[in-house]
């Protein structure tokens, strides 16, 4: 690859939730094997735009720097990605950075993904094991199943799937594919299975599984290759059975 | 956290799906097969239409299994379309195109169905009327698009429906719908040639 002198960035800035947004452009000296975070750090050290104007450092979030926490997710050239694993050498320039659009903005590239955690609470995405006495050990999980479930457990609540999903937006209450997929994970667990109904029930709600429009964007957007649409299809079947059963027993 | 259970949401969505699939879908297929008889010439086609129209109670049947389901489906479907927000400019996946096209085709289909019904059901339905309409390029375009969109809608939604039953992707049924589109296109070329 021909050596590039600089890396050109176009970043959407916004000082706060109700402030107007603006574009700022930056040029970073090229080095090999940079990622978007390391470039943002360069900007932080020297917050001067391409036009030579001094500005405030760009605000963003990150934690793990190895694509497991999801905190650094932002729109990079129009699509949701992790800034820490987005390698400059693989991106078309100018590199356009924007905050995710499906979550309330905090500042610049930082958004508040709390709604995703609320959705996980809604669908009871955990396994209750507390009792007033020792409940003993749970049933064993077959190794093949554990390996399969591990793939689903890789979800880092990053929001790429929410960003790509046309059914998640300010007009809809759809909880999105990630939370639905977690229902499958926890219902597949031999102990979690005992509370299956607590997770299926909220999926029948407004904003639940029926609000998926089957565009199948989520599965392509997920950085962890979680088979989201397969999980949704499976839970469609499960919720159909569950709803029918509940109705017939009334 | 407690969830506020809106017990009918799931049911409404599933009934909407079923309305699209069973009465409307079966009707559409029936209608297409009927139309294929036009290949047998004007006389056969007119005779079949006449037989259909002289069934006793045909109006009630039409109202019950065609008109009401389509109306309900279209009204709620339009709401569903409103709750979506396309992002095709950023995510140019093939499936995302289908998502938006199926919504556009749904909306177009309502328009098409209204005009189509107005012209033919309450107007005069015979071979000559159709032939005349279809021999205008605009008329042909309107019809061809209408049918392709209606069938496309149906094909897409059917795949969606399979998804709702828990099947992941392409099914032999959806394949057969592609064949259907082929048939309808052929039919138009044929009609136009007449
Ligand atoms: C009149 C305008 C129409 C609109 C606005 C419309 C819209 C929709 C929408 C948005 C869905 C998806 C529901 C969901 O995601 O939960 C749907 C489902 C369906 N539609 Fe329509 N539609 C229309 C007409 C038709 C017509 C004419 C047909 C038949 C040829 C049809 C067949 C279906 C079928 C089979 C389904 C069920 C499968 C599924 O739920 O994915 N629709 N429709
Ligand atoms: S398949 Fe469903 S959940 Fe996934 S992106 Fe499409 S509408 Fe959203
Ligand atoms: S399912 Fe994938 S895209 Fe969605 S939040 Fe989890 S890791 Fe991110
Ligand atoms: S910093 Fe954790 S995913 Fe990027």
Coordinates of C-alpha atoms and ligand atoms in Angstrom, one line a residue:
Chain A
X1 CA 0.0 0.0 0.0
X2 CA 1.2 3.5 -0.9
X3 CA 2.4 5.4 2.2
X4 CA -0.1 8.0 3.2
X5 CA 1.2 11.2 4.8
X6 CA -1.9 11.9 6.9
X7 CA -5.1 10.3 8.0
X8 CA -8.1 12.5 7.3
X9 CA -11.0 12.5 9.8
X10 CA -14.4 14.1 9.6
X11 CA -16.1 14.1 13.0
X12 CA -19.6 15.1 14.0
X13 CA -19.3 17.2 17.1
X14 CA -22.1 18.1 19.5
X15 CA -21.5 19.8 22.9
X16 CA -24.5 18.3 24.6
X17 CA -27.9 16.7 24.1
X18 CA -29.7 19.9 23.1
X19 CA -26.9 21.6 21.4
X20 CA -26.5 22.0 17.6
X21 CA -24.2 19.6 15.9
X22 CA -21.3 20.6 13.6
X23 CA -18.6 18.9 11.5
X24 CA -14.9 19.2 12.3
X25 CA -12.1 17.9 10.3
X26 CA -8.7 16.7 11.5
X27 CA -5.5 15.4 10.0
X28 CA -3.4 13.0 11.9
X29 CA 0.2 12.1 10.9
X30 CA 0.1 8.6 9.4
X31 CA 1.6 5.7 11.2
X32 CA 1.2 2.0 10.6
X33 CA -1.4 -0.1 12.4
X34 CA -3.3 2.7 14.0
X35 CA -6.9 2.3 15.0
X36 CA -9.7 4.9 15.4
X37 CA -9.1 5.1 19.2
X38 CA -5.4 5.8 18.8
X39 CA -6.2 8.6 16.4
X40 CA -8.8 10.1 18.7
X41 CA -6.1 10.1 21.4
X42 CA -3.8 12.0 19.0
X43 CA -6.6 14.6 18.6
X44 CA -7.0 14.7 22.3
X45 CA -3.3 15.6 22.7
X46 CA -3.5 18.3 20.1
X47 CA -7.1 19.4 19.4
X48 CA -6.5 21.5 16.3
X49 CA -8.6 21.1 13.2
X50 CA -7.3 20.7 9.7
X51 CA -7.9 24.4 9.1
X52 CA -5.6 25.1 12.0
X53 CA -8.2 26.2 14.5
X54 CA -8.0 25.2 18.1
X55 CA -10.9 23.3 19.4
X56 CA -12.0 21.1 22.4
X57 CA -10.9 17.5 22.5
X58 CA -13.4 15.1 21.0
X59 CA -15.3 13.1 23.6
X60 CA -15.6 9.3 23.2
X61 CA -15.8 6.2 25.4
X62 CA -13.7 3.2 25.6
X63 CA -12.7 0.5 28.1
X64 CA -11.3 -2.8 27.1
X65 CA -9.6 -1.8 23.8
X66 CA -10.0 -5.4 22.6
X67 CA -13.6 -5.5 21.3
X68 CA -15.2 -7.1 24.3
X69 CA -16.9 -4.3 26.2
X70 CA -18.7 -2.5 23.4
X71 CA -18.2 1.0 25.0
X72 CA -16.4 2.5 22.0
X73 CA -19.1 1.7 19.5
X74 CA -19.8 4.6 17.0
X75 CA -20.7 5.1 13.4
X76 CA -17.5 4.8 11.4
X77 CA -18.1 5.6 7.7
X78 CA -21.8 5.3 8.3
X79 CA -22.0 1.9 10.1
X80 CA -21.8 1.0 13.7
X81 CA -18.4 -0.4 14.7
X82 CA -16.0 -0.6 17.6
X83 CA -13.5 2.2 17.3
X84 CA -10.9 0.1 19.1
X85 CA -10.9 -2.6 16.5
X86 CA -11.5 -0.4 13.5
X87 CA -8.1 -0.4 11.8
X88 CA -7.2 2.7 9.9
X89 CA -5.4 0.7 7.2
X90 CA -8.7 -1.0 6.4
X91 CA -10.9 2.1 6.3
X92 CA -11.7 4.4 3.3
X93 CA -10.7 8.1 3.9
X94 CA -11.9 10.6 4.9
X95 CA -12.9 8.5 8.0
X96 CA -16.3 9.8 9.1
X97 CA -17.0 9.4 12.8
X98 CA -20.5 10.0 14.1
X99 CA -22.3 9.0 17.3
X100 CA -24.8 6.1 17.2
X101 CA -28.2 7.4 16.2
X102 CA -30.4 5.0 18.2
X103 CA -29.4 6.2 21.7
X104 CA -29.5 9.5 23.5
X105 CA -26.4 11.6 22.8
X106 CA -24.2 12.6 25.7
X107 CA -21.5 14.5 23.9
X108 CA -19.7 14.2 20.6
X109 CA -19.2 10.5 20.0
X110 CA -20.5 9.4 23.4
X111 CA -24.0 8.1 23.7
X112 CA -26.1 6.6 26.6
X113 CA -26.8 2.9 25.9
X114 CA -28.8 2.5 29.1
X115 CA -31.9 1.4 27.2
X116 CA -30.2 -1.8 26.2
X117 CA -29.6 -2.7 29.8
X118 CA -33.1 -1.8 30.7
X119 CA -34.2 -4.1 27.9
X120 CA -32.1 -6.9 29.3
X121 CA -33.8 -6.4 32.7
X122 CA -37.2 -6.5 30.9
X123 CA -36.5 -9.9 29.5
X124 CA -34.9 -11.2 32.8
X125 CA -31.6 -11.9 31.1
X126 CA -30.1 -13.6 34.1
X127 CA -30.4 -16.9 36.0
X128 CA -31.9 -16.6 39.4
X129 CA -29.9 -18.9 41.7
X130 CA -30.4 -17.2 45.1
X131 CA -32.5 -19.0 47.7
X132 CA -33.0 -18.7 51.5
X133 CA -31.1 -21.9 51.8
X134 CA -28.4 -23.7 49.8
X135 CA -30.0 -24.9 46.6
X136 CA -27.2 -27.3 45.8
X137 CA -25.7 -27.7 42.4
X138 CA -27.8 -27.3 39.3
X139 CA -28.2 -29.7 36.4
X140 CA -25.2 -30.4 34.2
X141 CA -25.0 -28.7 30.8
X142 CA -23.9 -30.9 27.9
X143 CA -20.5 -29.8 26.6
X144 CA -21.7 -29.3 23.0
X145 CA -24.5 -27.1 24.2
X146 CA -22.1 -25.1 26.3
X147 CA -19.9 -24.5 23.4
X148 CA -22.9 -23.4 21.3
X149 CA -24.2 -21.1 24.1
X150 CA -20.8 -19.6 24.5
X151 CA -21.2 -18.0 21.1
X152 CA -24.4 -16.3 22.2
X153 CA -22.9 -15.1 25.4
X154 CA -20.3 -13.1 23.5
X155 CA -22.8 -10.3 23.1
X156 CA -21.3 -7.1 24.6
X157 CA -24.4 -4.9 24.4
X158 CA -22.6 -2.7 21.9
X159 CA -25.6 -1.6 20.0
X160 CA -24.4 -2.3 16.5
X161 CA -27.5 -4.5 15.9
X162 CA -29.7 -1.7 17.2
X163 CA -28.1 0.8 15.0
X164 CA -28.7 -1.4 11.9
X165 CA -32.2 -2.4 12.8
X166 CA -34.9 -0.4 10.9
X167 CA -37.4 -1.3 13.5
X168 CA -35.5 0.3 16.4
X169 CA -36.2 4.0 16.2
X170 CA -37.9 6.9 18.1
X171 CA -41.3 5.9 16.7
X172 CA -41.1 2.3 17.9
X173 CA -40.7 0.6 21.3
X174 CA -38.9 -2.4 19.8
X175 CA -36.4 -3.8 22.3
X176 CA -34.1 -4.9 19.5
X177 CA -32.4 -8.1 18.6
X178 CA -29.7 -8.3 21.3
X179 CA -32.1 -8.7 24.2
X180 CA -34.2 -11.2 22.3
X181 CA -31.1 -13.2 21.6
X182 CA -30.2 -13.2 25.3
X183 CA -33.5 -14.8 26.0
X184 CA -32.5 -17.8 23.9
X185 CA -29.2 -18.0 25.7
X186 CA -30.7 -18.0 29.2
X187 CA -33.5 -20.3 28.2
X188 CA -31.0 -22.8 26.9
X189 CA -29.3 -23.0 30.2
X190 CA -30.5 -26.0 32.2
X191 CA -31.1 -23.8 35.3
X192 CA -32.2 -20.8 33.4
X193 CA -34.8 -23.0 31.6
X194 CA -36.7 -23.3 34.9
X195 CA -37.7 -19.6 34.6
X196 CA -38.3 -19.7 30.8
X197 CA -41.8 -18.2 31.1
X198 CA -40.4 -15.0 32.8
X199 CA -38.4 -14.3 29.7
X200 CA -40.9 -15.3 27.1
X201 CA -43.7 -13.3 28.6
X202 CA -42.1 -9.9 28.1
X203 CA -41.4 -10.8 24.5
X204 CA -45.1 -10.8 23.9
X205 CA -45.3 -7.2 25.0
X206 CA -45.5 -4.1 22.8
X207 CA -41.9 -3.6 21.6
X208 CA -41.4 -7.4 21.9
X209 CA -40.5 -10.0 19.3
X210 CA -43.5 -9.3 17.1
X211 CA -42.0 -5.9 16.3
X212 CA -39.1 -7.4 14.4
X213 CA -39.6 -6.7 10.7
X214 CA -37.3 -9.4 9.5
X215 CA -34.9 -7.2 7.6
X216 CA -32.0 -9.3 8.9
X217 CA -29.7 -6.4 9.1
X218 CA -28.8 -7.1 12.7
X219 CA -27.1 -10.5 12.0
X220 CA -24.8 -8.9 9.4
X221 CA -24.0 -5.9 11.6
X222 CA -23.1 -7.9 14.8
X223 CA -19.3 -7.8 15.3
X224 CA -19.5 -11.0 17.4
X225 CA -21.2 -13.0 14.6
X226 CA -24.1 -13.9 16.9
X227 CA -26.8 -15.7 14.8
X228 CA -29.4 -13.1 15.7
X229 CA -32.0 -13.9 13.1
X230 CA -31.7 -17.6 13.8
X231 CA -32.3 -16.8 17.5
X232 CA -35.2 -14.6 16.7
X233 CA -36.7 -17.3 14.5
X234 CA -36.3 -19.8 17.2
X235 CA -38.0 -17.5 19.7
X236 CA -40.8 -16.7 17.3
X237 CA -41.6 -20.4 17.5
X238 CA -41.2 -20.5 21.3
X239 CA -43.4 -17.4 21.8
X240 CA -46.0 -18.8 19.5
X241 CA -46.2 -22.0 21.5
X242 CA -46.1 -20.1 24.8
X243 CA -48.8 -17.6 23.8
X244 CA -51.0 -20.4 22.4
X245 CA -50.5 -22.5 25.4
X246 CA -51.3 -19.7 27.8
X247 CA -54.4 -18.8 25.9
X248 CA -55.7 -22.4 25.8
X249 CA -55.2 -22.8 29.5
X250 CA -57.0 -19.7 30.5
Chain B
X1 CA -38.6 -4.5 36.9
X2 CA -42.2 -5.2 36.1
X3 CA -43.4 -5.3 32.6
X4 CA -46.7 -3.7 31.7
X5 CA -48.4 -6.5 29.8
X6 CA -50.3 -5.4 26.8
X7 CA -51.8 -8.8 26.1
X8 CA -53.1 -8.1 22.6
X9 CA -50.0 -6.8 20.9
X10 CA -48.5 -10.1 20.1
X11 CA -51.9 -11.5 19.0
X12 CA -52.7 -8.5 16.8
X13 CA -49.4 -8.9 15.0
X14 CA -49.8 -12.6 14.5
X15 CA -53.4 -12.2 13.3
X16 CA -52.2 -9.5 10.9
X17 CA -49.6 -11.9 9.5
X18 CA -52.2 -14.6 9.1
X19 CA -54.6 -12.2 7.4
X20 CA -51.9 -11.5 4.9
X21 CA -51.1 -15.1 4.4
X22 CA -54.4 -17.0 4.5
X23 CA -57.3 -15.1 3.0
X24 CA -55.3 -12.5 1.0
X25 CA -52.6 -14.8 -0.1
X26 CA -54.8 -17.6 -1.1
X27 CA -57.0 -15.2 -2.9
X28 CA -54.0 -13.8 -4.8
X29 CA -52.9 -17.2 -5.9
X30 CA -56.5 -18.0 -6.9
X31 CA -56.7 -14.8 -8.8
X32 CA -53.5 -15.4 -10.7
X33 CA -54.5 -18.9 -11.7
X34 CA -57.8 -17.5 -12.9
X35 CA -56.0 -14.9 -14.9
X36 CA -53.8 -17.6 -16.6
X37 CA -57.0 -18.8 -18.3
X38 CA -56.7 -15.7 -20.4
X39 CA -54.1 -17.7 -22.3
X40 CA -56.9 -19.8 -23.5
X41 CA -58.4 -16.9 -25.3
X42 CA -61.1 -14.3 -24.9
X43 CA -64.0 -16.6 -24.8
X44 CA -62.8 -18.9 -22.1
X45 CA -61.8 -16.0 -20.0
X46 CA -65.1 -14.2 -20.3
X47 CA -67.0 -17.5 -19.6
X48 CA -65.0 -18.1 -16.4
X49 CA -65.5 -14.6 -15.2
X50 CA -69.2 -14.9 -15.9
X51 CA -69.4 -18.2 -14.0
X52 CA -67.6 -16.6 -11.0
X53 CA -69.9 -13.6 -11.0
X54 CA -73.1 -15.6 -11.1
X55 CA -72.2 -17.6 -8.0
X56 CA -74.9 -17.1 -5.5
X57 CA -73.7 -15.0 -2.5
X58 CA -70.4 -14.2 -4.2
X59 CA -70.7 -10.7 -2.9
X60 CA -70.8 -11.9 0.8
X61 CA -67.9 -14.2 0.1
X62 CA -65.9 -11.5 -1.5
X63 CA -66.6 -9.1 1.4
X64 CA -65.8 -11.6 4.1
X65 CA -62.7 -13.4 2.8
X66 CA -61.3 -10.7 0.5
X67 CA -62.3 -7.2 1.2
X68 CA -62.4 -7.1 5.0
X69 CA -59.1 -8.9 5.5
X70 CA -57.4 -6.8 2.9
X71 CA -58.7 -3.6 4.5
X72 CA -57.7 -4.6 8.0
X73 CA -54.4 -5.8 6.8
X74 CA -53.7 -2.7 4.9
X75 CA -54.7 -0.3 7.7
X76 CA -52.6 -2.0 10.3
X77 CA -49.8 -2.7 7.8
X78 CA -49.6 1.0 7.1
X79 CA -49.1 1.6 10.8
X80 CA -46.4 -1.0 10.9
X81 CA -44.6 0.6 8.0
X82 CA -44.8 3.9 9.9
X83 CA -43.0 2.4 12.9
X84 CA -40.1 1.3 10.8
X85 CA -37.3 3.6 9.7
X86 CA -35.2 2.6 6.8
X87 CA -31.4 3.0 6.8
X88 CA -30.7 1.6 3.4
X89 CA -28.4 4.5 2.6
X90 CA -26.0 3.4 5.3
X91 CA -26.6 -0.4 5.3
X92 CA -26.8 -1.5 1.7
X93 CA -27.5 -5.1 2.5
X94 CA -29.6 -7.1 0.0
X95 CA -32.0 -8.0 2.8
X96 CA -32.3 -4.4 3.8
X97 CA -33.3 -3.5 0.2
X98 CA -36.0 -6.2 0.4
X99 CA -37.2 -4.7 3.7
X100 CA -37.8 -1.3 2.1
X101 CA -39.1 -2.6 -1.2
X102 CA -41.6 -4.8 0.5
X103 CA -42.9 -1.8 2.4
X104 CA -43.1 0.3 -0.7
X105 CA -44.7 -2.6 -2.6
X106 CA -47.2 -2.9 0.2
X107 CA -48.2 0.7 0.0
X108 CA -48.3 0.6 -3.8
X109 CA -50.4 -2.5 -3.7
X110 CA -53.1 -0.8 -1.7
X111 CA -53.3 1.9 -4.4
X112 CA -53.3 -0.6 -7.1
X113 CA -55.9 -2.8 -5.5
X114 CA -58.3 0.2 -5.0
X115 CA -58.0 1.3 -8.6
X116 CA -58.1 -2.2 -9.9
X117 CA -61.2 -3.0 -8.0
X118 CA -62.8 0.3 -8.9
X119 CA -62.2 -0.3 -12.6
X120 CA -63.1 -3.9 -12.9
X121 CA -65.3 -5.1 -10.1
X122 CA -67.7 -2.2 -10.2
X123 CA -67.0 -1.5 -13.9
X124 CA -67.2 -3.9 -16.7
X125 CA -64.9 -6.9 -16.4
X126 CA -64.2 -8.7 -19.6
X127 CA -61.4 -9.6 -21.8
X128 CA -61.8 -6.6 -24.1
X129 CA -61.8 -4.0 -21.3
X130 CA -58.6 -5.4 -19.9
X131 CA -57.0 -5.7 -23.3
X132 CA -57.8 -2.1 -24.0
X133 CA -56.4 -1.0 -20.7
X134 CA -53.2 -3.0 -21.1
X135 CA -52.5 -1.8 -24.6
X136 CA -51.7 1.6 -23.2
X137 CA -48.1 1.7 -22.1
X138 CA -49.0 3.5 -18.9
X139 CA -51.8 1.1 -18.2
X140 CA -49.5 -1.9 -18.8
X141 CA -46.8 -0.4 -16.6
X142 CA -49.3 0.3 -13.8
X143 CA -50.6 -3.3 -14.0
X144 CA -47.2 -5.0 -14.4
X145 CA -45.8 -3.1 -11.4
X146 CA -49.0 -3.8 -9.4
X147 CA -48.9 -7.5 -10.0
X148 CA -45.2 -7.8 -9.5
X149 CA -45.4 -5.8 -6.3
X150 CA -48.4 -7.7 -5.0
X151 CA -46.6 -11.0 -5.7
X152 CA -43.3 -9.7 -4.4
X153 CA -45.1 -8.6 -1.2
X154 CA -46.6 -11.9 -0.9
X155 CA -43.4 -13.7 -1.5
X156 CA -41.5 -11.6 1.0
X157 CA -44.1 -11.8 3.7
X158 CA -44.3 -15.5 3.2
X159 CA -40.7 -15.8 4.0
X160 CA -41.3 -13.6 6.9
X161 CA -44.1 -15.8 8.0
X162 CA -41.8 -18.8 7.9
X163 CA -39.5 -16.9 10.1
X164 CA -42.3 -16.3 12.5
X165 CA -42.9 -20.1 12.6
X166 CA -39.3 -20.5 13.5
X167 CA -37.6 -21.3 10.2
X168 CA -34.6 -19.2 9.4
X169 CA -34.5 -18.4 5.8
X170 CA -35.4 -19.4 2.2
X171 CA -37.9 -22.1 1.9
X172 CA -39.1 -24.1 -1.1
X173 CA -42.3 -22.2 -0.8
X174 CA -40.7 -18.9 -1.4
X175 CA -38.9 -20.4 -4.4
X176 CA -42.2 -21.3 -5.9
X177 CA -43.3 -17.8 -5.5
X178 CA -40.4 -16.7 -7.7
X179 CA -41.8 -19.0 -10.3
X180 CA -45.1 -17.3 -9.9
X181 CA -43.6 -13.9 -10.7
X182 CA -42.2 -15.5 -13.9
X183 CA -45.7 -16.7 -14.8
X184 CA -47.2 -13.3 -14.3
X185 CA -44.6 -11.5 -16.3
X186 CA -45.1 -14.0 -19.1
X187 CA -48.8 -13.4 -18.9
X188 CA -48.4 -9.7 -19.5
X189 CA -46.2 -10.1 -22.4
X190 CA -48.7 -12.5 -23.8
X191 CA -51.6 -10.2 -23.1
X192 CA -49.9 -7.4 -24.7
X193 CA -49.2 -9.3 -27.8
X194 CA -52.8 -10.2 -28.3
Ligands
LIG1 C1 -52.3 -2.9 1.3 C2 -51.1 -2.6 1.7 C3 -50.3 -3.4 2.5 C4 -49.5 -3.1 3.4 C5 -49.2 -1.6 3.9 C6 -48.8 -4.2 4.0 C7 -47.9 -4.2 5.0 C8 -47.5 -5.4 5.6 C9 -46.5 -5.4 6.7 C10 -45.8 -4.2 7.2 C11 -46.4 -6.7 7.1 C12 -45.4 -7.2 8.1 C13 -46.0 -7.2 9.4 C14 -44.9 -7.4 10.4 O1 -43.7 -7.1 10.1 O2 -45.2 -7.8 11.5 C15 -47.3 -7.4 6.3 C16 -47.4 -8.8 6.4 C17 -48.0 -9.6 5.4 N1 -48.5 -9.1 4.3 FE1 -49.0 -7.2 3.8 N2 -49.3 -5.3 3.3 C18 -50.2 -4.9 2.4 C19 -50.8 -5.6 1.4 C20 -50.6 -6.9 1.3 C21 -51.1 -7.7 0.2 C22 -51.9 -7.2 -1.0 C23 -50.7 -9.0 0.5 C24 -50.9 -10.2 -0.3 C25 -50.5 -10.4 -1.5 C26 -50.0 -9.0 1.7 C27 -49.4 -10.1 2.2 C28 -48.8 -10.2 3.5 C29 -48.5 -11.4 4.2 C30 -48.6 -12.8 3.6 C31 -48.0 -11.0 5.4 C32 -47.6 -11.9 6.6 C33 -46.2 -12.4 6.6 C34 -45.5 -11.7 7.7 O3 -46.1 -11.3 8.7 O4 -44.3 -11.4 7.5 N3 -49.9 -7.8 2.2 N4 -47.9 -6.6 5.4
LIG2 S1 -34.2 -8.9 11.6 FE1 -35.6 -7.9 13.1 S2 -34.3 -7.4 14.8 FE2 -32.9 -7.9 13.0 S3 -32.5 -5.9 12.1 FE3 -34.3 -6.7 11.1 S4 -36.1 -5.9 12.1 FE4 -34.3 -5.6 13.4
LIG3 S1 -25.9 -8.8 19.5 FE1 -24.0 -8.3 18.5 S2 -24.3 -6.3 17.7 FE2 -26.0 -6.6 19.1 S3 -25.3 -5.8 21.0 FE3 -24.7 -7.9 21.1 S4 -22.6 -7.9 20.2 FE4 -23.5 -6.0 19.7
LIG4 S1 -13.1 -0.3 24.0 FE1 -14.2 -2.1 24.5 S2 -15.0 -2.7 22.6 FE2 -13.7 -1.0 22.0

